[in-house]
């Protein structure tokens, strides 16, 4: 989600010198498969500063391969077993209500044997890691009846704050919309909403009916410009609007294809939001995350997927977007953030999702609300 | 203020295994299990640091050498919240000087860290005294990248939690003077105008803000930010927005200038949809923009505006077409 978001690698991996024009005019599916297969085998050392989010890196690789219809190189059982090994387990049932979150940890650096003494937070389960874990398990077809949803969901409620927002960790951290989204997606995948108070979560997202009185007593999440930032008051942002709209959709507070059903009143100001979203397509065809910023590959997903949920994807100039994305296609596979740069895993994944949204042949369709293929989401 | 750990981190690194003060500790290797997925090709110094970290964390050793070690681990991986959390526990146990800690954190944050959680904890502990320091620090980050999302987010948190609103509107004004296209600064301006306890709130500030915004629009009508801001000034009060002479007046001025008028047309369209009764002046201005060959001149001003937008904003042509189809028929 950009240089402003937690999940982007700070250093680019080293690459062989480029001796040819890296631009191609078609989506180079085979090279992207090769790139992801290489990452699946070994991530180059600059990704070591992303170690804490290793599960999320795995999600990018595996979901990317699934979108490219290239899951055959993935040992599904080994993957499932590795993911499950990152699940936090309380020592006994009494611990279930000790205030901790028993989800999935992001990596081995935050995982310690349960008999460790001292700091209770040896369990560093994280909402984003849990979302990544469950997504991967869906993709590899793991039988969800074997997952102890009760434990995950009951303890997840410890993360929800009085204002409806979610912390990502029980040890405390800033709350924002990304974690509301993760919580909603987790409940949706586990088909059980006991993990969160949906009404309160909705309140956090909307927070007021957008009617301002003389002195602003309550923050309103939908920003003055129709968009959403990741916190009340924050600047509207492509990632923020995706988290807001996808969360509301997953929780069932907005229906499908809002634009066609414009007669029904909505809890969000849809016309204003739509106007803001569509203005994100820049003259170079790409999508920017915020007004007056450069186009960046990943927003083709954050913005494109939001439009798909709202029913407004037909309003973008697909040809222009396609053209922009190809300028970010790296000759050795993957996608870069900006045209002509080196690929990184995060932008490669979102570039690939964008091509799935554009209906590129040979790719699996994306379930936009969950960020995995339709096939994985439905289990068919 | 640079901490001791900081200075240490800048010297050429001596492996922990060769440091006498660590000779009693057995490093704890990472157990990746039999089939690790997406393994990372860690560098040896990263591995060693994390192995020693795991050892002290497991042993729950809250000492000053452990504190130094967390600094080294953080330099390798500033996003590691487990390390940050343990560091916080050590700081509490040692009753450490939090001003020094703030310096350390600021150093890490300048290197583009995204973990602001411990930053907040320290700032909260230091209380309102920390406010001006925090505002100075975020200002430093913003002077390098005036749109740094997390810096803005942290700045807003400081203002809401610790105060320091006095100069914030001026600060926005300065940033916009540097770059009128800085949407983050416009957003911050809205934040200040609507939430500062020192100003009167949106209604009280509206007139002066509208004047400022109109001036900015006229200087650069192609700038999306002030147009959105202008609409936002009437949030929750759409009728005022429709009826305010200043609003359709700025649209008219831009249309008459016949240059960079896409946002002006778009706002006019919104006004019409919310009940604006267009004057003859407005009709004439729109008509003057009609590109020949757009087809029949529509008696419905809204539809005419949509047709023009289809031509002059072609990347959104599908949207303008759809918008036109949704307009109610002229009475």
XYZ file of C-alpha atoms in Angstrom:
711
model
C 0.000 0.000 0.000
C 2.716 2.597 -0.970
C 5.660 4.139 0.677
C 3.239 5.439 3.250
C 2.011 1.975 4.214
C 3.709 -0.628 6.303
C 3.913 -3.407 3.776
C 6.266 -2.012 1.209
C 9.908 -3.095 1.051
C 12.244 -0.196 1.695
C 15.107 -1.428 -0.417
C 14.768 -2.825 -3.897
C 16.361 -6.206 -4.575
C 19.488 -6.070 -6.723
C 18.919 -6.901 -10.370
C 21.076 -7.741 -13.364
C 21.996 -4.756 -15.517
C 19.448 -3.941 -18.139
C 20.854 -3.907 -21.621
C 17.666 -3.677 -23.569
C 14.563 -1.592 -23.655
C 12.461 -2.971 -20.847
C 9.166 -1.929 -22.327
C 6.983 -4.537 -23.926
C 3.550 -4.137 -25.371
C 1.934 -7.194 -23.870
C 1.442 -8.615 -20.415
C 4.364 -11.009 -20.015
C 2.635 -13.750 -18.037
C 5.464 -16.294 -18.185
C 8.021 -13.870 -16.823
C 5.766 -12.958 -13.925
C 5.314 -16.628 -13.109
C 9.091 -17.079 -13.179
C 9.580 -14.032 -10.965
C 7.106 -15.293 -8.369
C 8.489 -18.812 -8.492
C 11.930 -17.386 -7.748
C 10.516 -15.450 -4.796
C 8.735 -18.578 -3.593
C 12.088 -20.377 -3.487
C 14.076 -17.547 -1.934
C 13.565 -13.856 -1.263
C 16.731 -11.779 -1.807
C 18.412 -10.334 1.278
C 16.960 -6.810 1.040
C 13.663 -8.361 2.098
C 15.181 -9.157 5.502
C 13.802 -5.880 6.849
C 10.360 -7.219 5.951
C 10.963 -10.356 8.007
C 8.239 -9.494 10.524
C 5.696 -9.593 7.715
C 6.874 -12.783 6.109
C 3.399 -14.292 6.022
C 2.232 -11.310 4.010
C 5.137 -11.711 1.593
C 4.095 -15.354 1.221
C 0.553 -14.208 0.516
C 1.788 -11.933 -2.293
C 3.689 -14.813 -3.877
C 1.051 -17.508 -3.540
C -1.957 -15.362 -4.390
C -0.012 -13.943 -7.329
C 0.689 -17.422 -8.659
C -2.959 -18.340 -8.190
C -4.061 -15.304 -10.203
C -1.634 -16.346 -12.924
C -3.099 -19.871 -12.869
C 0.351 -21.134 -11.929
C -0.081 -22.752 -8.549
C 1.460 -26.043 -9.692
C 4.928 -25.167 -8.405
C 3.485 -24.655 -4.938
C 3.565 -27.593 -2.541
C 0.134 -26.954 -1.057
C 0.506 -29.258 1.906
C 3.893 -27.870 2.847
C 2.514 -24.366 2.604
C -0.498 -25.178 4.771
C 1.705 -26.824 7.351
C 4.100 -23.851 7.447
C 1.245 -21.366 7.771
C -0.370 -23.373 10.572
C 2.960 -23.533 12.392
C 2.699 -19.756 12.801
C -0.595 -19.975 14.627
C -0.530 -18.912 18.268
C -1.920 -21.372 20.776
C -2.841 -20.638 24.361
C -1.334 -22.988 26.916
C -4.784 -23.912 28.115
C -8.377 -22.873 27.815
C -8.067 -20.492 30.729
C -5.723 -18.396 28.675
C -8.350 -17.826 26.033
C -9.764 -14.921 27.970
C -6.486 -13.423 29.080
C -6.813 -10.457 26.743
C -4.428 -11.750 24.112
C -5.219 -12.294 20.477
C -4.670 -15.884 19.359
C -4.305 -15.559 15.617
C -1.265 -15.983 13.431
C 2.152 -14.478 13.876
C 3.887 -12.818 10.972
C 7.141 -14.696 11.213
C 9.435 -16.769 13.343
C 11.085 -13.710 14.841
C 7.937 -13.042 16.793
C 7.287 -16.649 17.671
C 8.575 -18.396 20.749
C 7.854 -21.751 22.330
C 4.760 -21.538 24.546
C 6.659 -22.602 27.635
C 8.749 -19.409 27.514
C 8.621 -17.409 30.695
C 8.396 -13.707 31.175
C 6.644 -11.288 28.900
C 3.149 -12.469 28.063
C 3.408 -10.958 24.664
C 5.549 -13.772 23.391
C 2.402 -14.244 21.414
C 2.697 -11.581 18.725
C -0.327 -12.523 16.690
C -1.110 -9.770 14.243
C -4.342 -9.044 12.380
C -2.652 -8.539 9.033
C -0.686 -11.776 9.418
C -3.896 -13.580 10.332
C -5.597 -12.218 7.231
C -2.615 -13.344 5.134
C -2.588 -16.767 6.785
C -6.263 -17.449 6.183
C -6.027 -16.167 2.609
C -3.149 -18.543 1.879
C -5.017 -21.442 3.460
C -8.018 -20.657 1.259
C -5.806 -20.558 -1.821
C -4.199 -23.939 -1.149
C -7.586 -25.448 -0.426
C -7.050 -26.209 3.245
C -10.117 -27.602 4.969
C -11.352 -24.745 7.145
C -13.322 -27.043 9.416
C -9.928 -27.992 10.842
C -9.288 -24.446 11.960
C -10.218 -23.503 15.495
C -12.209 -20.431 14.505
C -13.654 -20.031 17.971
C -10.256 -19.285 19.453
C -9.318 -16.811 16.750
C -12.631 -14.976 16.801
C -13.187 -14.860 20.547
C -9.749 -13.472 21.137
C -10.003 -11.081 18.200
C -12.619 -9.129 20.092
C -9.854 -8.104 22.482
C -8.460 -6.013 19.660
C -11.588 -3.965 19.027
C -11.588 -0.570 20.726
C -14.559 1.318 22.220
C -14.740 3.520 19.138
C -15.090 0.434 16.963
C -11.589 0.519 15.482
C -9.122 -2.351 15.676
C -5.585 -2.578 17.005
C -3.487 -5.058 15.063
C -1.818 -6.514 18.183
C -2.984 -6.945 21.761
C 0.214 -5.334 23.032
C -1.111 -2.078 21.660
C -0.550 -0.208 18.461
C -2.212 2.529 16.523
C -5.610 1.696 15.149
C -6.625 2.442 11.616
C -8.858 1.271 8.784
C -6.407 -1.328 7.485
C -7.056 -3.388 10.602
C -10.807 -2.925 10.381
C -10.508 -4.413 6.920
C -8.379 -7.336 8.130
C -10.870 -8.078 10.923
C -13.821 -7.997 8.520
C -12.044 -10.231 6.009
C -11.097 -12.689 8.768
C -14.709 -12.957 9.959
C -15.895 -13.316 6.388
C -13.429 -16.124 5.587
C -14.247 -17.932 8.823
C -17.945 -17.332 8.085
C -18.529 -16.141 11.611
C -19.058 -12.592 12.790
C -18.541 -13.245 16.484
C -15.039 -11.866 16.062
C -16.193 -8.264 15.918
C -18.972 -5.885 16.778
C -20.018 -4.968 13.250
C -22.166 -2.026 14.261
C -19.352 -0.412 16.182
C -16.962 -1.090 13.325
C -19.376 0.573 10.932
C -19.611 3.526 13.295
C -15.848 3.926 13.238
C -15.924 4.006 9.464
C -18.749 6.453 9.199
C -18.675 8.038 12.587
C -21.330 10.505 11.969
C -23.906 11.243 9.340
C -21.625 13.849 7.836
C -23.620 16.682 9.318
C -21.333 19.221 10.890
C -22.508 21.430 13.678
C -20.897 24.636 14.866
C -18.196 22.861 16.778
C -17.123 19.516 15.449
C -17.828 17.124 18.241
C -17.389 13.911 16.367
C -14.937 13.060 13.639
C -16.436 11.914 10.385
C -14.409 9.353 8.583
C -15.644 10.039 5.093
C -13.505 12.995 4.326
C -14.660 16.422 3.128
C -13.699 15.399 -0.390
C -15.756 12.197 -0.424
C -12.844 9.856 0.082
C -11.512 8.024 3.143
C -8.148 8.259 4.832
C -6.902 5.455 7.052
C -7.931 7.378 10.167
C -10.531 10.082 10.822
C -9.004 13.369 9.710
C -6.331 11.760 7.553
C -6.003 12.637 3.900
C -8.197 10.620 1.537
C -6.136 7.839 0.091
C -6.645 4.994 -2.409
C -5.812 2.362 0.178
C -8.089 4.005 2.718
C -11.079 3.994 0.431
C -10.545 0.351 -0.433
C -10.423 -0.599 3.252
C -13.559 1.446 3.991
C -15.648 0.228 1.059
C -14.496 -3.399 1.158
C -15.097 -3.576 4.931
C -18.610 -2.164 4.593
C -19.315 -4.604 1.782
C -17.956 -7.619 3.683
C -19.982 -6.665 6.755
C -23.078 -6.388 4.595
C -23.728 -2.681 5.156
C -23.598 -1.841 1.480
C -24.969 -3.915 -1.344
C -23.474 -4.856 -4.653
C -23.329 -2.453 -7.499
C -24.351 0.625 -5.516
C -24.332 2.801 -8.580
C -27.021 0.907 -10.406
C -29.097 0.917 -7.274
C -28.591 4.616 -6.750
C -32.192 5.080 -5.743
C -31.571 3.310 -2.443
C -30.071 5.604 0.182
C -26.598 4.637 1.196
C -24.675 5.151 4.397
C -21.853 6.713 2.420
C -21.991 9.638 0.027
C -21.544 7.619 -3.140
C -21.606 10.350 -5.817
C -18.946 12.374 -4.025
C -16.842 9.261 -3.455
C -17.210 8.204 -7.076
C -16.153 11.603 -8.327
C -13.055 11.505 -6.120
C -12.159 7.954 -7.144
C -12.505 8.511 -10.873
C -10.391 11.638 -10.736
C -7.502 9.396 -9.628
C -6.901 8.246 -13.195
C -4.192 10.538 -14.441
C -3.287 11.645 -17.966
C -0.651 8.900 -18.155
C -3.459 6.353 -17.716
C -2.298 5.158 -14.331
C -3.927 5.684 -10.959
C -2.601 7.985 -8.265
C -3.268 7.364 -4.587
C -4.062 10.973 -3.787
C -4.657 14.154 -5.785
C -1.584 15.733 -7.360
C 0.650 12.716 -6.807
C 2.325 10.486 -9.354
C 0.597 7.403 -10.721
C 1.684 4.229 -8.979
C 1.036 0.632 -10.056
C -0.563 -0.544 -6.830
C -3.460 1.919 -7.028
C -4.696 0.064 -10.089
C -5.779 -2.464 -7.476
C -6.844 -0.237 -4.566
C -8.852 2.066 -6.811
C -9.827 -0.512 -9.444
C -11.101 -2.998 -6.869
C -13.109 -0.308 -5.062
C -14.738 0.688 -8.326
C -15.565 -2.938 -8.982
C -17.333 -3.168 -5.605
C -19.290 0.025 -6.280
C -20.141 -1.014 -9.828
C -18.185 1.825 -11.396
C -15.315 -0.016 -13.076
C -16.849 0.615 -16.490
C -16.026 4.320 -16.067
C -12.276 3.992 -16.230
C -10.257 4.187 -19.410
C -9.043 0.593 -19.463
C -6.831 1.029 -22.486
C -4.982 3.917 -20.898
C -4.547 1.987 -17.635
C -3.296 -1.051 -19.504
C -0.751 1.120 -21.258
C 0.480 2.650 -18.020
C 0.833 -0.719 -16.300
C 2.959 -2.018 -19.145
C 5.405 0.832 -18.596
C 5.831 -0.532 -15.065
C 6.290 -4.108 -16.224
C 9.847 -5.174 -15.454
C 11.690 -7.083 -18.158
C 12.744 -9.816 -15.724
C 9.224 -10.238 -14.420
C 7.147 -8.403 -11.874
C 6.082 -4.773 -11.703
C 7.635 -1.636 -10.320
C 5.985 1.241 -8.483
C 6.786 3.806 -11.160
C 7.521 3.410 -14.873
C 10.942 2.092 -15.803
C 12.025 1.073 -12.312
C 12.987 -2.254 -10.772
C 10.244 -4.633 -9.673
C 9.411 -5.329 -6.061
C 7.134 -8.005 -4.670
C 4.428 -5.697 -3.383
C 3.948 -3.814 -6.653
C 4.315 -7.012 -8.631
C 1.420 -8.545 -6.759
C -0.845 -5.541 -7.204
C 0.162 -5.162 -10.845
C -0.874 -8.751 -11.382
C -4.223 -8.227 -9.628
C -4.794 -5.211 -11.877
C -4.376 -7.345 -14.981
C -6.818 -9.867 -13.618
C -9.294 -7.016 -13.099
C -8.697 -5.947 -16.681
C -9.694 -9.419 -17.809
C -6.286 -10.472 -19.120
C -6.603 -13.902 -20.703
C -5.159 -16.909 -18.944
C -5.674 -15.399 -15.526
C -8.028 -16.332 -12.728
C -10.678 -13.786 -11.740
C -10.165 -11.888 -8.517
C -12.568 -11.732 -5.590
C -12.145 -8.019 -5.025
C -13.436 -7.882 -1.469
C -11.056 -10.536 -0.171
C -8.011 -10.040 -2.358
C -7.779 -13.675 -3.457
C -9.110 -15.475 -6.526
C -12.834 -16.221 -6.776
C -11.891 -19.866 -6.907
C -10.047 -19.650 -3.578
C -12.785 -17.557 -1.986
C -15.581 -19.915 -2.878
C -13.614 -23.120 -2.538
C -14.773 -24.444 -5.863
C 19.899 14.057 20.506
C 21.876 11.015 19.532
C 21.775 8.133 21.973
C 24.679 5.925 22.887
C 23.147 3.051 21.012
C 22.950 5.238 17.969
C 26.645 6.107 18.036
C 27.438 2.453 18.522
C 25.429 1.495 15.494
C 27.498 3.784 13.304
C 30.867 2.150 14.115
C 32.029 -0.838 12.042
C 30.133 -3.774 13.428
C 31.878 -6.305 15.654
C 30.058 -9.630 15.626
C 28.245 -10.289 18.899
C 30.060 -13.594 19.222
C 33.300 -11.613 19.528
C 32.066 -9.168 22.115
C 33.152 -10.138 25.647
C 30.057 -8.629 27.245
C 27.924 -11.195 25.388
C 30.084 -14.240 26.044
C 27.645 -15.712 28.573
C 24.722 -15.771 26.155
C 23.915 -18.617 23.792
C 22.209 -17.251 20.686
C 18.849 -18.805 19.827
C 18.560 -19.643 16.149
C 15.355 -19.220 14.226
C 13.502 -22.462 13.807
C 12.055 -22.224 10.347
C 10.710 -25.744 10.378
C 11.074 -28.394 7.682
C 9.441 -26.613 4.737
C 9.801 -22.892 5.114
C 7.900 -20.902 2.535
C 9.429 -17.793 0.954
C 12.653 -18.110 2.953
C 14.714 -14.954 3.014
C 18.420 -14.922 2.159
C 19.363 -13.201 5.420
C 22.773 -11.648 5.754
C 24.943 -13.124 8.531
C 24.925 -9.981 10.689
C 21.129 -9.870 10.559
C 20.915 -13.529 11.558
C 23.347 -13.112 14.427
C 21.624 -10.036 15.818
C 18.216 -11.698 15.737
C 19.615 -14.912 17.283
C 20.936 -12.942 20.253
C 17.693 -10.957 20.447
C 15.702 -14.155 20.638
C 17.934 -15.331 23.466
C 17.437 -12.230 25.643
C 13.721 -12.065 24.821
C 13.232 -15.703 25.761
C 15.140 -15.125 28.996
C 13.201 -11.897 29.546
C 16.425 -10.054 30.328
C 15.571 -6.399 30.784
C 19.049 -4.958 31.076
C 20.958 -2.136 29.472
C 22.855 -4.517 27.220
C 19.488 -5.871 26.088
C 18.420 -2.305 25.363
C 21.490 -1.809 23.160
C 20.729 -5.037 21.402
C 17.185 -3.949 20.604
C 18.657 -0.812 19.020
C 20.833 -2.976 16.778
C 17.871 -5.184 15.860
C 15.784 -2.120 15.094
C 18.436 -0.765 12.780
C 18.118 -3.959 10.768
C 14.373 -4.156 10.915
C 12.591 -1.026 12.066
C 9.192 -2.587 11.446
C 9.678 -5.412 13.946
C 7.017 -4.647 16.544
C 8.150 -7.511 18.791
C 11.536 -5.867 19.202
C 9.938 -2.470 19.781
C 7.600 -3.946 22.369
C 10.432 -5.566 24.288
C 12.418 -2.329 24.104
C 9.517 -0.549 25.740
C 9.459 -3.091 28.571
C 13.185 -2.591 29.095
C 12.820 1.199 29.139
C 10.204 0.848 31.864
C 12.309 -1.587 33.854
C 15.367 0.662 33.653
C 13.330 3.815 34.234
C 15.167 5.194 31.231
C 15.409 8.826 30.189
C 12.589 9.165 27.694
C 13.966 12.380 26.197
C 16.966 10.369 25.068
C 14.625 7.716 23.767
C 12.699 10.282 21.767
C 15.960 11.216 20.098
C 16.642 7.610 19.215
C 13.164 7.135 17.800
C 13.373 10.306 15.758
C 16.622 9.066 14.288
C 14.999 5.797 13.256
C 11.916 7.567 11.962
C 14.049 9.805 9.742
C 15.282 6.630 8.153
C 11.745 5.994 7.051
C 10.415 3.809 9.804
C 6.712 3.135 9.829
C 6.340 1.879 13.367
C 4.956 4.822 15.221
C 3.557 2.909 18.137
C 6.476 3.279 20.493
C 6.824 6.890 19.366
C 3.358 7.585 20.646
C 3.945 5.774 23.883
C 7.042 7.881 24.603
C 5.325 11.097 23.535
C 2.355 10.302 25.759
C 4.628 9.654 28.713
C 6.394 12.956 28.180
C 3.069 14.719 27.925
C 2.406 18.168 26.559
C 6.103 19.028 26.896
C 6.711 16.720 23.996
C 4.215 18.527 21.782
C 6.476 21.217 20.367
C 9.337 18.776 19.939
C 7.064 16.386 18.058
C 5.686 19.148 15.884
C 9.238 20.286 15.102
C 10.222 16.784 14.227
C 7.315 16.062 11.900
C 8.010 19.443 10.314
C 11.540 18.224 9.583
C 10.236 15.088 7.857
C 7.698 17.123 5.922
C 10.402 19.524 4.759
C 11.930 16.558 2.926
C 8.643 15.020 1.826
C 5.736 17.393 2.277
C 3.229 14.620 1.577
C 4.623 11.951 3.929
C 1.448 10.190 4.983
C 2.551 8.809 8.328
C 4.226 12.044 9.337
C 0.945 13.862 8.759
C -0.943 11.175 10.643
C 1.435 11.475 13.582
C 1.246 15.268 13.487
C -2.541 15.118 13.690
C -2.311 12.740 16.629
C 0.079 15.123 18.417
C -2.279 18.053 17.918
C -5.309 16.127 19.106
C -3.592 14.493 22.070
C -0.931 16.929 23.180
C -2.055 20.234 21.701
C 0.033 22.911 19.997
C -2.567 24.275 17.567
C -1.459 27.877 17.728
C 0.681 28.014 14.596
C -0.868 25.208 12.613
C -2.973 27.276 10.236
C 0.071 29.423 9.490
C 2.064 26.282 8.829
C -0.524 25.129 6.288
C -0.428 28.547 4.704
C 3.392 28.299 4.371
C 3.252 24.854 2.825
C 0.629 25.941 0.340
C 2.716 28.971 -0.529
C 5.537 26.538 -1.383
C 3.271 24.233 -3.316
C -0.385 25.093 -3.853
C -0.852 21.597 -5.278
C 0.040 19.879 -1.995
C -3.164 18.017 -1.218
C -1.856 16.930 2.199
C -1.529 20.568 3.197
C -5.081 21.255 2.043
C -6.268 18.296 4.092
C -4.386 19.575 7.126
C -5.913 22.979 6.629
C -9.356 21.385 6.782
C -8.319 19.480 9.876
C -7.208 22.679 11.616
C -10.189 24.750 10.541
C -12.661 22.128 11.725
C -10.944 20.896 14.881
C -8.744 23.549 16.372
C -10.118 24.672 19.730
C -8.552 28.079 19.066
C -10.609 28.839 15.968
C -14.369 29.095 15.838
C -15.159 25.964 13.870
C -16.161 25.524 10.258
C -19.125 27.926 10.175
C -17.145 30.751 11.718
C -14.180 30.195 9.438
C -16.108 29.611 6.256
C -16.072 33.087 4.752
C -12.364 33.675 5.132
C -11.602 30.157 3.954
C -13.810 30.562 0.901
C -11.957 33.755 -0.049
C -8.611 32.040 0.318
C -9.766 29.033 -1.661
C -11.277 31.088 -4.473
C -8.003 32.973 -4.810
C -6.127 29.654 -5.039
C -8.522 28.297 -7.635
C -8.195 31.364 -9.824
C -4.409 31.114 -9.679
C -4.491 27.473 -10.834
C -7.920 26.279 -11.915
C -6.403 22.954 -12.986
C -5.573 22.195 -9.326
C -8.062 19.648 -7.969
C -7.326 20.288 -4.279
C -8.918 23.719 -3.749
C -12.017 22.689 -5.688
C -12.548 19.755 -3.321
C -11.728 21.965 -0.377
C -14.278 24.524 -1.482
C -17.004 21.901 -1.588
C -15.818 20.580 1.749
C -16.262 23.979 3.373
C -19.991 23.468 2.981
C -20.018 19.948 4.301
C -23.340 19.176 5.892
C -24.769 22.354 4.445
C -25.359 21.714 0.768
C -27.966 24.450 0.387
C -25.465 27.090 1.478
C -23.046 25.751 -1.098
C -25.638 25.952 -3.865
C -26.795 29.400 -2.837
C -23.441 30.995 -2.150
C -22.724 33.518 -4.840
C -18.986 33.006 -4.405
C -19.231 29.392 -5.522
C -20.912 29.710 -8.884
C -19.080 32.957 -9.367
C -15.684 31.250 -9.319
C -17.007 28.612 -11.742
C -18.192 31.358 -14.041
C -14.886 33.234 -13.894
C -12.952 30.109 -14.838
C -15.359 29.200 -17.629
C -15.089 32.696 -19.063
C -11.310 32.449 -19.060
C -11.754 29.437 -21.347
C -8.715 27.645 -19.963
C -8.368 24.708 -17.521
C -12.094 24.639 -16.938
C -12.722 20.911 -16.370
C -13.153 21.249 -12.598
C -15.271 24.353 -13.053
C -17.621 22.468 -15.356
C -17.695 19.531 -12.966
C -18.628 21.752 -10.027
C -21.227 23.559 -12.081
C -22.744 20.204 -12.950
C -22.899 19.265 -9.276
C -24.505 22.600 -8.439
C -27.117 22.076 -11.132
C -27.842 18.608 -9.792
C -28.402 20.138 -6.368
C -30.854 22.703 -7.605
C -28.861 25.694 -8.803
C -30.953 27.854 -11.086
C -28.452 28.949 -13.719
C -28.352 32.574 -14.799
C -28.172 33.586 -18.425
C -24.549 34.514 -17.817
C -23.764 30.934 -16.844
C -25.640 29.557 -19.823
C -23.740 31.848 -22.169
C -20.402 30.877 -20.662
C -21.131 27.177 -21.140
C -22.386 27.659 -24.652
C -19.209 29.514 -25.553
C -17.267 26.391 -24.639
C -19.223 24.006 -26.749
C -16.838 22.275 -29.038
C -18.226 22.185 -32.540
C -19.487 18.778 -33.435
C -20.669 17.796 -29.980
C -24.055 17.299 -31.472
C -27.270 19.111 -30.853
C -27.226 21.884 -28.356
C -29.199 20.646 -25.442
C -31.725 22.929 -23.835
C -30.844 21.145 -20.643
C -27.746 22.882 -19.349
C -26.667 19.842 -17.348
C -26.641 17.647 -20.422
C -24.670 20.251 -22.346
C -22.098 20.368 -19.590
C -21.791 16.571 -19.667
C -21.346 16.601 -23.430
C -18.557 19.139 -23.184
C -16.882 17.160 -20.426
C -16.976 14.039 -22.580
C -14.865 15.938 -25.072
C -12.496 17.835 -22.818
C -12.035 15.107 -20.186
C -11.926 12.069 -22.462
C -10.308 9.698 -19.970
C -13.587 9.891 -18.029
C -15.832 9.980 -21.106
C -17.756 6.863 -20.028
C -18.505 8.479 -16.697
C -19.734 11.721 -18.209
C -21.921 9.787 -20.644
C -23.430 7.836 -17.773
C -23.846 10.967 -15.686
C -25.726 12.594 -18.576
C -28.020 9.603 -18.854
C -28.859 9.872 -15.161
C -29.836 13.529 -15.259
C -33.529 14.157 -14.782
C -35.197 15.551 -17.871
C -35.464 19.313 -17.974
C -38.855 20.519 -16.802
